[in-house]
C-alpha cells in the first residue's frame, strides 16, 4: 500500500476545495441567465411533483433530468468562458466548440422535457 502524505489527507484542502465548488455554483447562478431559467423550470417541476404526488422513482427521474441540464449548462458556460479567454477574436474552431457545447445543453434539455412529459402529462390531462 502506498504511503499517503499529509497533503493527500488534508481536511483543510478538502474544505477549500468545496469552497471553490460552491463559489462556482454561486457565480454560475448569478452570472448565467440560462442557469436562472433552468432553475425556474426546476422549481416548476418540483411544484408539479408535489401537486401530482409523483412516485419516488419519478422524483429520481426528475432530479437526474434537472441535474443533467444544470450540469450541461455549467460545463457549457465554462467552455464559453475559457474559449473567450483563449481566443477573444472570432475563430471558427472556437465557434464550433461553443456550438457543440450549446448543443449538449439542448440535448439534455430535450431529454428533460421528455421525462417531464412522461411524468406530468397524464396528470395534466386528467385535470381536464
PDB file of C-alpha atoms in Angstrom:
ATOM      1  CA  UNK A   1       0.000   0.000   0.000  1.00  0.00           C
ATOM      2  CA  UNK A   2       1.267   3.449  -0.898  1.00  0.00           C
ATOM      3  CA  UNK A   3       2.415   5.770   1.830  1.00  0.00           C
ATOM      4  CA  UNK A   4      -0.133   8.607   1.907  1.00  0.00           C
ATOM      5  CA  UNK A   5       1.229  12.034   2.683  1.00  0.00           C
ATOM      6  CA  UNK A   6      -0.468  14.557   4.923  1.00  0.00           C
ATOM      7  CA  UNK A   7      -1.125  16.627   1.804  1.00  0.00           C
ATOM      8  CA  UNK A   8      -3.418  13.898   0.412  1.00  0.00           C
ATOM      9  CA  UNK A   9      -5.410  13.642   3.638  1.00  0.00           C
ATOM     10  CA  UNK A  10      -5.660  17.346   4.480  1.00  0.00           C
ATOM     11  CA  UNK A  11      -9.078  18.335   5.780  1.00  0.00           C
ATOM     12  CA  UNK A  12      -8.155  21.966   5.160  1.00  0.00           C
ATOM     13  CA  UNK A  13      -7.561  21.238   1.457  1.00  0.00           C
ATOM     14  CA  UNK A  14     -10.857  19.365   1.248  1.00  0.00           C
ATOM     15  CA  UNK A  15     -12.771  22.258   2.799  1.00  0.00           C
ATOM     16  CA  UNK A  16     -11.036  24.725   0.444  1.00  0.00           C
ATOM     17  CA  UNK A  17     -11.969  22.505  -2.489  1.00  0.00           C
ATOM     18  CA  UNK A  18     -15.640  22.575  -1.500  1.00  0.00           C
ATOM     19  CA  UNK A  19     -15.374  26.351  -1.106  1.00  0.00           C
ATOM     20  CA  UNK A  20     -14.182  26.671  -4.709  1.00  0.00           C
ATOM     21  CA  UNK A  21     -17.022  24.449  -5.896  1.00  0.00           C
ATOM     22  CA  UNK A  22     -19.692  26.413  -4.011  1.00  0.00           C
ATOM     23  CA  UNK A  23     -18.217  29.651  -5.355  1.00  0.00           C
ATOM     24  CA  UNK A  24     -18.511  28.196  -8.855  1.00  0.00           C
ATOM     25  CA  UNK A  25     -22.187  27.447  -8.276  1.00  0.00           C
ATOM     26  CA  UNK A  26     -22.740  30.957  -6.888  1.00  0.00           C
ATOM     27  CA  UNK A  27     -21.063  32.561  -9.918  1.00  0.00           C
ATOM     28  CA  UNK A  28     -22.978  30.244 -12.263  1.00  0.00           C
ATOM     29  CA  UNK A  29     -26.358  31.244 -10.821  1.00  0.00           C
ATOM     30  CA  UNK A  30     -25.535  34.955 -10.550  1.00  0.00           C
ATOM     31  CA  UNK A  31     -23.923  35.440 -13.949  1.00  0.00           C
ATOM     32  CA  UNK A  32     -25.634  32.973 -16.260  1.00  0.00           C
ATOM     33  CA  UNK A  33     -29.162  33.883 -17.349  1.00  0.00           C
ATOM     34  CA  UNK A  34     -29.762  30.370 -18.685  1.00  0.00           C
ATOM     35  CA  UNK A  35     -28.899  28.912 -15.272  1.00  0.00           C
ATOM     36  CA  UNK A  36     -31.654  31.002 -13.706  1.00  0.00           C
ATOM     37  CA  UNK A  37     -34.097  29.935 -16.431  1.00  0.00           C
ATOM     38  CA  UNK A  38     -33.282  26.271 -15.780  1.00  0.00           C
ATOM     39  CA  UNK A  39     -33.684  26.803 -12.025  1.00  0.00           C
ATOM     40  CA  UNK A  40     -37.135  28.339 -12.554  1.00  0.00           C
ATOM     41  CA  UNK A  41     -38.062  25.307 -14.671  1.00  0.00           C
ATOM     42  CA  UNK A  42     -36.756  23.044 -11.888  1.00  0.00           C
ATOM     43  CA  UNK A  43     -38.895  24.897  -9.317  1.00  0.00           C
ATOM     44  CA  UNK A  44     -41.938  24.398 -11.559  1.00  0.00           C
ATOM     45  CA  UNK A  45     -41.133  20.685 -11.900  1.00  0.00           C
ATOM     46  CA  UNK A  46     -40.741  20.328  -8.124  1.00  0.00           C
ATOM     47  CA  UNK A  47     -44.042  22.132  -7.525  1.00  0.00           C
ATOM     48  CA  UNK A  48     -45.742  19.912 -10.110  1.00  0.00           C
ATOM     49  CA  UNK A  49     -44.165  16.868  -8.473  1.00  0.00           C
ATOM     50  CA  UNK A  50     -45.736  17.757  -5.141  1.00  0.00           C
ATOM     51  CA  UNK A  51     -49.037  18.709  -6.755  1.00  0.00           C
ATOM     52  CA  UNK A  52     -49.309  15.440  -8.698  1.00  0.00           C
ATOM     53  CA  UNK A  53     -47.759  13.367  -5.896  1.00  0.00           C
ATOM     54  CA  UNK A  54     -45.267  11.655  -8.153  1.00  0.00           C
ATOM     55  CA  UNK A  55     -43.636   8.410  -7.062  1.00  0.00           C
ATOM     56  CA  UNK A  56     -40.105   8.116  -5.659  1.00  0.00           C
ATOM     57  CA  UNK A  57     -38.967   6.678  -8.996  1.00  0.00           C
ATOM     58  CA  UNK A  58     -40.446   9.651 -10.805  1.00  0.00           C
ATOM     59  CA  UNK A  59     -38.680  12.010  -8.383  1.00  0.00           C
ATOM     60  CA  UNK A  60     -35.401  10.288  -9.212  1.00  0.00           C
ATOM     61  CA  UNK A  61     -36.045  10.800 -12.929  1.00  0.00           C
ATOM     62  CA  UNK A  62     -36.886  14.496 -12.397  1.00  0.00           C
ATOM     63  CA  UNK A  63     -33.783  15.029 -10.253  1.00  0.00           C
ATOM     64  CA  UNK A  64     -31.497  13.301 -12.758  1.00  0.00           C
ATOM     65  CA  UNK A  65     -33.027  15.168 -15.697  1.00  0.00           C
ATOM     66  CA  UNK A  66     -32.698  18.541 -13.964  1.00  0.00           C
ATOM     67  CA  UNK A  67     -29.209  17.721 -12.735  1.00  0.00           C
ATOM     68  CA  UNK A  68     -28.160  16.781 -16.254  1.00  0.00           C
ATOM     69  CA  UNK A  69     -29.432  20.056 -17.694  1.00  0.00           C
ATOM     70  CA  UNK A  70     -27.795  22.180 -14.978  1.00  0.00           C
ATOM     71  CA  UNK A  71     -24.535  20.257 -15.294  1.00  0.00           C
ATOM     72  CA  UNK A  72     -24.517  20.606 -19.080  1.00  0.00           C
ATOM     73  CA  UNK A  73     -25.236  24.331 -18.748  1.00  0.00           C
ATOM     74  CA  UNK A  74     -22.412  24.793 -16.231  1.00  0.00           C
ATOM     75  CA  UNK A  75     -19.965  22.941 -18.488  1.00  0.00           C
ATOM     76  CA  UNK A  76     -21.170  24.995 -21.478  1.00  0.00           C
ATOM     77  CA  UNK A  77     -20.625  28.217 -19.526  1.00  0.00           C
ATOM     78  CA  UNK A  78     -17.142  27.057 -18.530  1.00  0.00           C
ATOM     79  CA  UNK A  79     -16.256  26.247 -22.128  1.00  0.00           C
ATOM     80  CA  UNK A  80     -17.530  29.651 -23.280  1.00  0.00           C
ATOM     81  CA  UNK A  81     -15.518  31.499 -20.612  1.00  0.00           C
ATOM     82  CA  UNK A  82     -12.358  29.547 -21.376  1.00  0.00           C
ATOM     83  CA  UNK A  83     -12.815  29.959 -25.129  1.00  0.00           C
ATOM     84  CA  UNK A  84     -13.236  33.720 -24.787  1.00  0.00           C
ATOM     85  CA  UNK A  85     -10.121  33.944 -22.620  1.00  0.00           C
ATOM     86  CA  UNK A  86      -8.027  31.868 -25.031  1.00  0.00           C
ATOM     87  CA  UNK A  87      -9.318  33.457 -28.219  1.00  0.00           C
ATOM     88  CA  UNK A  88     -11.146  36.773 -27.771  1.00  0.00           C
ATOM     89  CA  UNK A  89     -11.218  37.338 -31.527  1.00  0.00           C
ATOM     90  CA  UNK A  90     -13.552  35.450 -33.855  1.00  0.00           C
ATOM     91  CA  UNK A  91     -12.264  31.974 -34.541  1.00  0.00           C
ATOM     92  CA  UNK A  92     -14.166  29.290 -36.492  1.00  0.00           C
ATOM     93  CA  UNK A  93     -12.751  26.479 -34.331  1.00  0.00           C
ATOM     94  CA  UNK A  94     -13.811  28.243 -31.116  1.00  0.00           C
ATOM     95  CA  UNK A  95     -17.259  28.858 -32.613  1.00  0.00           C
ATOM     96  CA  UNK A  96     -17.553  25.139 -33.365  1.00  0.00           C
ATOM     97  CA  UNK A  97     -16.563  24.227 -29.802  1.00  0.00           C
ATOM     98  CA  UNK A  98     -19.099  26.686 -28.374  1.00  0.00           C
ATOM     99  CA  UNK A  99     -21.829  25.408 -30.704  1.00  0.00           C
ATOM    100  CA  UNK A 100     -21.123  21.808 -29.709  1.00  0.00           C
ATOM    101  CA  UNK A 101     -21.294  22.688 -26.012  1.00  0.00           C
ATOM    102  CA  UNK A 102     -24.555  24.595 -26.524  1.00  0.00           C
ATOM    103  CA  UNK A 103     -25.896  21.612 -28.447  1.00  0.00           C
ATOM    104  CA  UNK A 104     -25.118  19.377 -25.479  1.00  0.00           C
ATOM    105  CA  UNK A 105     -27.259  21.626 -23.272  1.00  0.00           C
ATOM    106  CA  UNK A 106     -30.072  21.469 -25.797  1.00  0.00           C
ATOM    107  CA  UNK A 107     -29.893  17.652 -25.927  1.00  0.00           C
ATOM    108  CA  UNK A 108     -30.060  17.443 -22.121  1.00  0.00           C
ATOM    109  CA  UNK A 109     -32.972  19.880 -22.135  1.00  0.00           C
ATOM    110  CA  UNK A 110     -34.871  17.862 -24.750  1.00  0.00           C
ATOM    111  CA  UNK A 111     -34.373  14.725 -22.663  1.00  0.00           C
ATOM    112  CA  UNK A 112     -35.598  16.550 -19.536  1.00  0.00           C
ATOM    113  CA  UNK A 113     -38.692  17.788 -21.378  1.00  0.00           C
ATOM    114  CA  UNK A 114     -39.456  14.231 -22.492  1.00  0.00           C
ATOM    115  CA  UNK A 115     -39.033  12.958 -18.920  1.00  0.00           C
ATOM    116  CA  UNK A 116     -41.326  15.740 -17.701  1.00  0.00           C
ATOM    117  CA  UNK A 117     -43.930  14.942 -20.357  1.00  0.00           C
ATOM    118  CA  UNK A 118     -43.933  11.248 -19.475  1.00  0.00           C
ATOM    119  CA  UNK A 119     -44.317  12.003 -15.778  1.00  0.00           C
ATOM    120  CA  UNK A 120     -46.631  15.028 -15.778  1.00  0.00           C
ATOM    121  CA  UNK A 121     -48.784  14.829 -18.927  1.00  0.00           C
ATOM    122  CA  UNK A 122     -51.096  12.094 -17.606  1.00  0.00           C
ATOM    123  CA  UNK A 123     -51.822  14.200 -14.512  1.00  0.00           C
ATOM    124  CA  UNK A 124     -52.304  17.363 -16.545  1.00  0.00           C
ATOM    125  CA  UNK A 125     -54.653  15.585 -18.958  1.00  0.00           C
ATOM    126  CA  UNK A 126     -56.629  14.168 -16.022  1.00  0.00           C
ATOM    127  CA  UNK A 127     -57.309  17.709 -14.794  1.00  0.00           C
ATOM    128  CA  UNK A 128     -59.313  18.465 -17.948  1.00  0.00           C
TER     129      UNK A 128
END
